[in-house]
Tab-separated table of C-alpha atoms in Angstrom:
chain	number	residue	atom	x	y	z
E	1393	UNK	CA	58.709	-4.004	-12.722
E	1394	UNK	CA	55.518	-3.994	-14.656
E	1395	UNK	CA	54.162	-7.458	-13.713
E	1396	UNK	CA	54.556	-6.749	-10.002
E	1397	UNK	CA	52.895	-3.372	-10.384
E	1398	UNK	CA	49.941	-4.921	-12.190
E	1399	UNK	CA	49.578	-7.540	-9.478
E	1400	UNK	CA	49.773	-5.044	-6.595
E	1401	UNK	CA	47.375	-2.689	-8.345
E	1402	UNK	CA	44.815	-5.403	-8.972
E	1403	UNK	CA	44.905	-6.903	-5.517
E	1404	UNK	CA	45.654	-3.936	-3.260
E	1405	UNK	CA	46.117	-0.354	-4.556
E	1406	UNK	CA	43.282	-0.495	-7.066
E	1407	UNK	CA	41.270	-3.361	-5.616
E	1408	UNK	CA	37.973	-3.291	-7.546
E	1409	UNK	CA	35.807	-3.711	-4.447
E	1410	UNK	CA	37.696	-2.039	-1.605
E	1411	UNK	CA	39.297	0.855	-3.491
E	1412	UNK	CA	37.408	1.453	-6.719
E	1413	UNK	CA	34.086	0.349	-5.159
E	1414	UNK	CA	32.799	-0.917	-8.512
E	1415	UNK	CA	30.716	-4.004	-9.320
E	1416	UNK	CA	29.174	-3.815	-5.866
E	1417	UNK	CA	25.747	-4.970	-6.987
E	1418	UNK	CA	26.646	-8.513	-8.138
E	1419	UNK	CA	29.418	-8.712	-5.531
E	1420	UNK	CA	27.278	-7.966	-2.530
E	1421	UNK	CA	24.437	-10.143	-3.791
E	1422	UNK	CA	26.558	-13.305	-3.905
E	1423	UNK	CA	28.902	-12.754	-0.959
E	1424	UNK	CA	26.593	-14.463	1.547
E	1425	UNK	CA	28.849	-17.515	1.699
E	1426	UNK	CA	32.557	-17.930	1.032
E	1427	UNK	CA	31.982	-20.681	-1.529
E	1428	UNK	CA	29.560	-18.574	-3.571
E	1429	UNK	CA	31.999	-15.666	-3.384
E	1430	UNK	CA	34.850	-17.757	-4.794
E	1431	UNK	CA	32.588	-19.038	-7.577
E	1432	UNK	CA	31.549	-15.555	-8.608
E	1433	UNK	CA	35.122	-14.265	-8.323
E	1434	UNK	CA	36.674	-16.992	-10.460
E	1435	UNK	CA	33.940	-16.820	-13.116
E	1436	UNK	CA	34.495	-13.064	-13.333
E	1437	UNK	CA	38.268	-13.468	-13.510
E	1438	UNK	CA	38.030	-15.858	-16.467
E	1439	UNK	CA	35.676	-13.578	-18.400
E	1440	UNK	CA	37.791	-10.554	-17.505
E	1441	UNK	CA	40.991	-12.090	-18.898
E	1442	UNK	CA	39.353	-12.895	-22.232
E	1443	UNK	CA	37.407	-9.665	-22.546
E	1444	UNK	CA	40.602	-7.685	-21.819
E	1445	UNK	CA	42.501	-9.617	-24.517
E	1446	UNK	CA	39.731	-9.135	-27.077
E	1447	UNK	CA	39.405	-5.447	-26.381
E	1448	UNK	CA	43.140	-4.767	-26.468
E	1449	UNK	CA	43.202	-6.438	-29.901
E	1450	UNK	CA	40.260	-4.603	-31.455
E	1451	UNK	CA	40.276	-1.170	-29.800
E	1452	UNK	CA	42.418	0.313	-32.593
E	1453	UNK	CA	39.624	-0.219	-35.103
E	1454	UNK	CA	36.890	1.302	-32.985
E	1455	UNK	CA	36.194	5.044	-33.260
E	1456	UNK	CA	36.262	6.854	-29.945
E	1457	UNK	CA	32.633	7.999	-29.969
E	1458	UNK	CA	31.192	4.478	-30.098
E	1459	UNK	CA	33.767	2.641	-28.016
E	1460	UNK	CA	31.525	2.077	-24.981
E	1461	UNK	CA	28.625	0.483	-26.892
E	1462	UNK	CA	31.162	-1.619	-28.817
E	1463	UNK	CA	32.892	-2.798	-25.629
E	1464	UNK	CA	29.557	-3.687	-24.052
E	1465	UNK	CA	28.452	-5.643	-27.118
E	1466	UNK	CA	31.754	-7.541	-27.158
E	1467	UNK	CA	31.626	-8.319	-23.418
E	1468	UNK	CA	27.962	-9.361	-23.431
E	1469	UNK	CA	28.523	-11.521	-26.521
E	1470	UNK	CA	31.541	-13.114	-24.929
E	1471	UNK	CA	29.729	-13.913	-21.699
E	1472	UNK	CA	26.807	-15.473	-23.566
E	1473	UNK	CA	29.126	-17.637	-25.668
E	1474	UNK	CA	30.780	-18.793	-22.437
E	1475	UNK	CA	27.382	-19.604	-20.951
E	1476	UNK	CA	26.374	-21.746	-23.947
E	1477	UNK	CA	29.726	-23.514	-23.881
E	1478	UNK	CA	29.509	-24.298	-20.177
E	1479	UNK	CA	25.965	-25.566	-20.484
E	1480	UNK	CA	26.817	-27.805	-23.428
E	1481	UNK	CA	30.176	-29.276	-22.447
E	1482	UNK	CA	30.859	-28.717	-18.729
E	1483	UNK	CA	27.728	-29.749	-16.801
E	1484	UNK	CA	29.468	-29.922	-13.413
E	1485	UNK	CA	30.995	-26.467	-13.789
E	1486	UNK	CA	27.715	-25.162	-15.139
E	1487	UNK	CA	25.919	-26.512	-12.117
E	1488	UNK	CA	28.146	-24.631	-9.683
E	1489	UNK	CA	29.047	-21.479	-11.649
E	1490	UNK	CA	26.151	-21.211	-14.114
E	1491	UNK	CA	24.024	-18.950	-11.961
E	1492	UNK	CA	26.836	-16.374	-11.712
E	1493	UNK	CA	27.423	-16.025	-15.442
E	1494	UNK	CA	24.414	-13.795	-16.248
E	1495	UNK	CA	25.490	-11.498	-13.404
E	1496	UNK	CA	28.846	-10.952	-15.107
E	1497	UNK	CA	27.269	-9.253	-18.132
E	1498	UNK	CA	26.274	-6.336	-15.949
E	1499	UNK	CA	29.543	-6.364	-14.013
E	1500	UNK	CA	31.152	-2.983	-14.569
E	1501	UNK	CA	34.635	-4.255	-13.633
E	1502	UNK	CA	34.839	-5.577	-17.184
E	1503	UNK	CA	33.988	-2.239	-18.732
E	1504	UNK	CA	36.220	-0.373	-16.278
E	1505	UNK	CA	39.274	-2.508	-17.102
E	1506	UNK	CA	38.493	-2.334	-20.830
E	1507	UNK	CA	38.404	1.459	-20.666
E	1508	UNK	CA	41.292	2.121	-18.312
E	1509	UNK	CA	43.717	-0.653	-19.201
E	1510	UNK	CA	42.965	-2.883	-22.176
E	1511	UNK	CA	42.296	0.018	-24.539
E	1512	UNK	CA	45.838	1.365	-24.035
E	1513	UNK	CA	47.941	-1.801	-23.534
E	1514	UNK	CA	48.846	-4.865	-25.570
E	1515	UNK	CA	47.090	-8.222	-25.315
E	1516	UNK	CA	49.639	-9.846	-22.986
E	1517	UNK	CA	49.589	-7.071	-20.380
E	1518	UNK	CA	45.826	-6.865	-20.687
E	1519	UNK	CA	45.510	-10.569	-19.915
E	1520	UNK	CA	47.792	-10.086	-16.888
E	1521	UNK	CA	45.707	-7.142	-15.752
E	1522	UNK	CA	42.537	-9.209	-16.150
E	1523	UNK	CA	44.025	-12.019	-14.072
E	1524	UNK	CA	45.246	-9.700	-11.295
E	1525	UNK	CA	42.083	-7.623	-11.113
E	1526	UNK	CA	40.107	-10.875	-11.097
E	1527	UNK	CA	42.250	-12.172	-8.238
E	1528	UNK	CA	41.722	-8.950	-6.300
E	1529	UNK	CA	37.990	-9.231	-6.885
E	1530	UNK	CA	37.951	-12.886	-5.808
E	1531	UNK	CA	40.013	-12.161	-2.682
E	1532	UNK	CA	37.805	-9.241	-1.662
E	1533	UNK	CA	34.594	-11.214	-2.264
E	1534	UNK	CA	35.870	-14.255	-0.379
E	1535	UNK	CA	36.839	-12.062	2.560
E	1536	UNK	CA	33.383	-10.487	2.698
E	1537	UNK	CA	31.725	-13.849	2.076
E	1538	UNK	CA	33.635	-15.636	4.853
E	1539	UNK	CA	32.813	-12.906	7.388
E	1540	UNK	CA	29.124	-12.779	6.460
E	1541	UNK	CA	28.839	-16.566	6.448
E	1542	UNK	CA	30.503	-16.796	9.872
E	1543	UNK	CA	28.234	-14.283	11.607
E	1544	UNK	CA	25.081	-14.948	9.622
E	1545	UNK	CA	25.041	-18.737	9.255
E	1546	UNK	CA	27.674	-19.835	11.788
E	1547	UNK	CA	29.631	-21.741	9.153
E	1548	UNK	CA	33.047	-21.348	7.523
E	1549	UNK	CA	33.230	-22.546	3.898
E	1550	UNK	CA	30.093	-24.593	4.571
E	1551	UNK	CA	31.442	-26.274	7.734
E	1552	UNK	CA	29.598	-25.549	10.968
E	1553	UNK	CA	31.988	-23.788	13.379
E	1554	UNK	CA	29.836	-21.952	15.917
E	1555	UNK	CA	28.102	-23.818	18.763
E	1556	UNK	CA	24.313	-23.991	18.476
E	1557	UNK	CA	23.702	-21.611	21.420
E	1558	UNK	CA	25.671	-18.820	19.747
E	1559	UNK	CA	23.205	-16.169	18.520
E	1560	UNK	CA	23.414	-15.701	14.740
E	1561	UNK	CA	23.156	-12.218	13.278
E	1562	UNK	CA	20.798	-12.786	10.380
E	1563	UNK	CA	21.068	-9.180	9.142
E	1564	UNK	CA	24.677	-9.834	8.120
E	1565	UNK	CA	23.575	-12.172	5.333
E	1566	UNK	CA	20.829	-9.770	4.237
E	1567	UNK	CA	21.684	-6.871	1.876
E	1568	UNK	CA	22.314	-4.274	4.640
E	1569	UNK	CA	24.814	-6.668	6.225
E	1570	UNK	CA	26.790	-6.627	2.987
E	1571	UNK	CA	27.268	-2.885	3.324
E	1572	UNK	CA	28.152	-3.118	7.035
E	1573	UNK	CA	30.807	-5.708	6.286
E	1574	UNK	CA	32.163	-3.820	3.284
E	1575	UNK	CA	32.291	-0.554	5.254
E	1576	UNK	CA	34.144	-2.154	8.142
E	1577	UNK	CA	36.656	-3.809	5.800
E	1578	UNK	CA	37.330	-0.567	3.858
E	1579	UNK	CA	37.822	1.274	7.169
E	1580	UNK	CA	40.307	-1.383	8.256
E	1581	UNK	CA	42.148	-1.152	4.966
E	1582	UNK	CA	42.395	2.641	5.284
E	1583	UNK	CA	43.844	2.316	8.769
E	1584	UNK	CA	46.584	0.014	7.451
E	1585	UNK	CA	47.305	2.390	4.562
E	1586	UNK	CA	47.564	5.413	6.861
E	1587	UNK	CA	49.937	3.624	9.229
E	1588	UNK	CA	52.216	2.649	6.361
E	1589	UNK	CA	52.299	6.197	5.036
E	1590	UNK	CA	53.062	7.747	8.430
Y	241	UNK	CA	30.671	16.102	-41.562
Y	242	UNK	CA	28.752	13.192	-43.013
Y	243	UNK	CA	31.918	11.102	-42.772
Y	244	UNK	CA	32.173	11.829	-39.057
Y	245	UNK	CA	28.717	10.396	-38.513
Y	246	UNK	CA	29.009	7.465	-40.880
Y	247	UNK	CA	32.346	6.163	-39.673
Y	248	UNK	CA	31.392	5.399	-36.041
Y	249	UNK	CA	28.005	4.116	-37.158
Y	250	UNK	CA	29.664	1.733	-39.602
Y	251	UNK	CA	32.119	0.563	-36.924
Y	252	UNK	CA	29.305	-0.104	-34.474
Y	253	UNK	CA	27.362	-1.941	-37.152
Y	254	UNK	CA	30.353	-4.137	-37.981
Y	255	UNK	CA	31.063	-4.936	-34.323
Y	256	UNK	CA	27.445	-5.842	-33.586
Y	257	UNK	CA	27.257	-7.868	-36.784
Y	258	UNK	CA	30.376	-9.906	-35.947
Y	259	UNK	CA	29.366	-10.474	-32.317
Y	260	UNK	CA	25.815	-11.461	-33.279
Y	261	UNK	CA	27.084	-13.860	-35.940
Y	262	UNK	CA	29.414	-15.466	-33.407
Y	263	UNK	CA	26.536	-15.771	-30.968
Y	264	UNK	CA	24.320	-17.345	-33.597
Y	265	UNK	CA	27.087	-19.745	-34.537
Y	266	UNK	CA	27.677	-20.735	-30.900
Y	267	UNK	CA	23.971	-21.246	-30.376
Y	268	UNK	CA	23.760	-23.423	-33.470
Y	269	UNK	CA	26.776	-25.502	-32.459
Y	270	UNK	CA	25.758	-25.951	-28.829
Y	271	UNK	CA	21.986	-26.371	-29.226
Y	272	UNK	CA	22.198	-30.131	-29.673
Y	273	UNK	CA	24.682	-30.891	-26.852
Y	274	UNK	CA	22.644	-28.646	-24.530
Y	275	UNK	CA	19.423	-30.490	-25.370
Y	276	UNK	CA	21.146	-33.858	-24.823
Y	277	UNK	CA	22.588	-32.642	-21.533
Y	278	UNK	CA	19.122	-31.571	-20.403
Y	279	UNK	CA	17.641	-34.997	-21.142
Y	280	UNK	CA	20.550	-36.593	-19.295
Y	281	UNK	CA	20.116	-34.427	-16.175
Y	282	UNK	CA	16.392	-35.098	-16.284
Y	283	UNK	CA	16.985	-38.863	-16.295
Y	284	UNK	CA	19.513	-38.601	-13.488
Y	285	UNK	CA	17.074	-36.544	-11.450
Y	286	UNK	CA	14.328	-39.137	-11.917
Y	287	UNK	CA	16.769	-41.762	-10.711
Y	288	UNK	CA	17.514	-39.732	-7.590
Y	289	UNK	CA	13.870	-38.949	-6.863
Y	290	UNK	CA	12.601	-42.517	-7.437
Y	291	UNK	CA	15.616	-44.808	-7.144
Y	292	UNK	CA	13.565	-47.975	-7.616
Y	293	UNK	CA	12.320	-46.895	-11.063
Y	294	UNK	CA	13.034	-49.415	-13.787
Y	295	UNK	CA	10.991	-47.928	-16.566
Y	296	UNK	CA	9.663	-44.439	-17.225
Y	297	UNK	CA	6.757	-43.643	-19.492
Y	298	UNK	CA	6.266	-40.097	-20.675
Y	299	UNK	CA	2.501	-39.567	-20.433
Y	300	UNK	CA	1.766	-36.999	-23.078
Y	301	UNK	CA	-1.414	-35.939	-21.341
Y	302	UNK	CA	-3.168	-32.592	-21.674
Y	303	UNK	CA	-0.869	-30.245	-19.784
Y	304	UNK	CA	-2.235	-27.101	-18.198
Y	305	UNK	CA	-0.646	-23.893	-16.898
Y	306	UNK	CA	2.785	-24.351	-15.424
Y	307	UNK	CA	2.720	-28.158	-15.628
Y	308	UNK	CA	5.229	-29.185	-18.278
Y	309	UNK	CA	5.676	-32.908	-18.171
Y	310	UNK	CA	4.168	-35.990	-16.594
Y	311	UNK	CA	6.162	-39.198	-16.219
Y	312	UNK	CA	4.851	-42.485	-14.837
Y	313	UNK	CA	7.442	-44.686	-13.085
Y	314	UNK	CA	7.261	-48.463	-13.073
Y	315	UNK	CA	9.196	-51.199	-11.280
Y	316	UNK	CA	8.523	-54.841	-12.168
Y	317	UNK	CA	5.722	-53.598	-14.446
Y	318	UNK	CA	3.890	-52.181	-11.437
Y	319	UNK	CA	3.128	-48.473	-11.257
Y	320	UNK	CA	5.098	-47.013	-8.338
Y	321	UNK	CA	4.514	-43.304	-8.784
Y	322	UNK	CA	4.546	-40.211	-10.934
Y	323	UNK	CA	6.993	-37.411	-11.580
Y	324	UNK	CA	5.614	-34.041	-12.586
Y	325	UNK	CA	7.737	-31.218	-13.964
Y	326	UNK	CA	6.383	-27.750	-13.180
Y	327	UNK	CA	7.858	-24.375	-14.111
Y	328	UNK	CA	6.539	-21.587	-11.867
Y	329	UNK	CA	7.944	-18.084	-12.348
Y	330	UNK	CA	10.419	-17.084	-9.644
Y	331	UNK	CA	12.428	-13.928	-9.102
Y	332	UNK	CA	14.709	-14.492	-12.082
Y	333	UNK	CA	12.460	-16.367	-14.506
Y	334	UNK	CA	11.012	-19.860	-14.611
Y	335	UNK	CA	12.136	-22.391	-11.977
Y	336	UNK	CA	11.915	-25.945	-13.294
Y	337	UNK	CA	10.994	-28.359	-10.521
Y	338	UNK	CA	10.556	-32.114	-10.647
Y	339	UNK	CA	8.171	-33.443	-8.007
Y	340	UNK	CA	7.896	-37.155	-7.229
Y	341	UNK	CA	4.556	-38.582	-6.050
Y	342	UNK	CA	3.595	-42.042	-4.863
Y	343	UNK	CA	0.618	-43.809	-6.470
Y	344	UNK	CA	-1.793	-42.030	-4.084
Y	345	UNK	CA	-0.547	-38.590	-5.093
Y	346	UNK	CA	1.428	-37.876	-1.904
Y	347	UNK	CA	4.629	-35.844	-2.419
Y	348	UNK	CA	7.748	-37.956	-1.849
Y	349	UNK	CA	10.493	-35.595	-2.845
Y	350	UNK	CA	11.261	-32.664	-5.103
Y	351	UNK	CA	14.307	-31.342	-6.896
Y	352	UNK	CA	14.956	-28.200	-8.905
Y	353	UNK	CA	16.351	-28.800	-12.379
Y	354	UNK	CA	17.046	-25.281	-13.577
Y	355	UNK	CA	16.626	-21.818	-12.129
Y	356	UNK	CA	18.028	-18.298	-12.261
Y	357	UNK	CA	17.403	-17.193	-8.681
Y	358	UNK	CA	19.873	-14.888	-6.930
Y	359	UNK	CA	22.885	-16.857	-5.678
Y	360	UNK	CA	23.164	-16.735	-1.899
Y	361	UNK	CA	19.604	-15.546	-1.323
Y	362	UNK	CA	16.944	-16.990	-3.602
Y	363	UNK	CA	18.848	-20.128	-4.429
Y	364	UNK	CA	18.349	-21.399	-0.869
Y	365	UNK	CA	14.729	-21.936	-1.885
Y	366	UNK	CA	15.786	-24.477	-4.519
Y	367	UNK	CA	17.914	-26.560	-2.151
Y	368	UNK	CA	17.061	-29.428	0.086
Y	369	UNK	CA	16.313	-28.164	3.581
Y	370	UNK	CA	13.554	-26.047	2.048
Y	371	UNK	CA	12.329	-28.639	-0.458
Y	372	UNK	CA	12.265	-31.304	2.260
Y	373	UNK	CA	9.223	-29.803	3.976
Y	374	UNK	CA	6.982	-30.716	1.047
Y	375	UNK	CA	7.316	-34.465	1.617
Y	376	UNK	CA	4.007	-35.954	2.758
Y	377	UNK	CA	1.860	-33.131	1.377
Y	378	UNK	CA	-0.891	-33.919	-1.079
Y	379	UNK	CA	-3.691	-32.305	-3.050
Y	380	UNK	CA	-4.109	-28.528	-2.862
Y	381	UNK	CA	-2.227	-28.099	0.422
Y	382	UNK	CA	-2.235	-24.688	2.148
Y	383	UNK	CA	0.751	-22.491	1.297
Y	384	UNK	CA	0.668	-21.214	4.896
Y	385	UNK	CA	2.048	-24.584	6.030
Y	386	UNK	CA	5.322	-23.817	4.277
Y	387	UNK	CA	8.108	-21.844	5.974
Y	388	UNK	CA	9.616	-19.493	3.398
Y	389	UNK	CA	13.360	-18.848	3.231
Y	390	UNK	CA	14.372	-15.564	4.905
Y	391	UNK	CA	14.857	-12.766	2.350
Y	392	UNK	CA	13.795	-15.070	-0.489
Y	393	UNK	CA	10.012	-14.872	-0.225
Y	394	UNK	CA	9.400	-14.608	-3.967
Y	395	UNK	CA	11.595	-17.611	-4.796
Y	396	UNK	CA	10.158	-19.676	-1.908
Y	397	UNK	CA	6.569	-18.951	-2.845
Y	398	UNK	CA	7.225	-19.696	-6.516
Y	399	UNK	CA	8.682	-23.102	-5.621
Y	400	UNK	CA	5.796	-23.790	-3.202
Y	401	UNK	CA	3.218	-22.830	-5.825
Y	402	UNK	CA	4.890	-25.001	-8.425
Y	403	UNK	CA	4.838	-28.028	-6.138
Y	404	UNK	CA	1.248	-27.305	-5.109
Y	405	UNK	CA	0.153	-27.015	-8.750
Y	406	UNK	CA	1.842	-30.351	-9.509
Y	407	UNK	CA	0.229	-31.918	-6.439
Y	408	UNK	CA	-3.255	-30.605	-7.299
Y	409	UNK	CA	-2.794	-31.779	-10.874
Y	410	UNK	CA	-1.767	-35.330	-9.966
Y	411	UNK	CA	-4.543	-35.498	-7.357
Y	412	UNK	CA	-7.132	-34.686	-10.001
Y	413	UNK	CA	-5.526	-37.144	-12.402
Y	414	UNK	CA	-5.546	-40.067	-9.940
Y	415	UNK	CA	-8.994	-39.505	-8.427
Y	416	UNK	CA	-10.496	-38.477	-11.765
Y	417	UNK	CA	-9.546	-41.873	-13.203
Y	418	UNK	CA	-11.237	-43.980	-10.568
Y	419	UNK	CA	-14.973	-44.524	-10.899
């Protein structure tokens, strides 16, 4: 069952954040709140779907030696076109997602999926892979974002949930806190995996 | 041998050429809608900052440094205040801020139009709890009076400097006019 395999790979077995540990720089920078995390995740997913389709269509014409510069040019061009389009025609979306778009250019998930999947599969499967990897990325980011927001700001998706006397752990929303949270979540995931194997 | 070098080079050239052309085309197509959208957001921001405004006049005065635009707001043909647009340099490039002043040059409110600060960290410095503390300030106020946002010192200071520059500018403009 190829579709199921792609979905499970994207979300669990090859989760870009928890398993492949790629794209950490933009991911950790924006995962201070759950809402920001979802914004970044969805923007990445959309770009990923289209960049995967484009690359699966053109990779045949690109000689092996220059494939990485070509992929990067295509991805960066695509992201910039998207940015112009959002700014011109979707002001509301641009207002909420616009600041994440430039971060996507340097997001290595796009290059990683182009190299490992889109360059050896057809456009349809590549789109599916883009969607599933994007979902995995969004889920992972939202998880990290919700945890950091809860301990660092005392809110859950922007709604205040902790009483005022509860001491907030500011370091969790600072960069080191991103690594603490990520480390704890990866450890938890490994425990689950080990149990299932045993 | 030569073929092996030329072929990838040609492919790279073609790819860059196509992508750049598409980019140029997109820029050309979207330039006008983007400019219109910017004017629209600017107008909406003025309306939020000075809700009682009935007429705005763009004062094309001599602009210095990071001051980009000066608008005078009128209601019932009476001057009710000014709005200054400043663009200090933050962590990720210029931050465009609109600052509303009353007729005496006291800050009423401020709002950020455009910025590229880091989401989740620096962008707290362009939101309201932080911007709110500037209300009531005037002239060349001390930057030490402003509480910066944790882990976003550069963005906070850039915003504070922008508002201070606008405030100093309007102060000079108002008191320079009177004999």
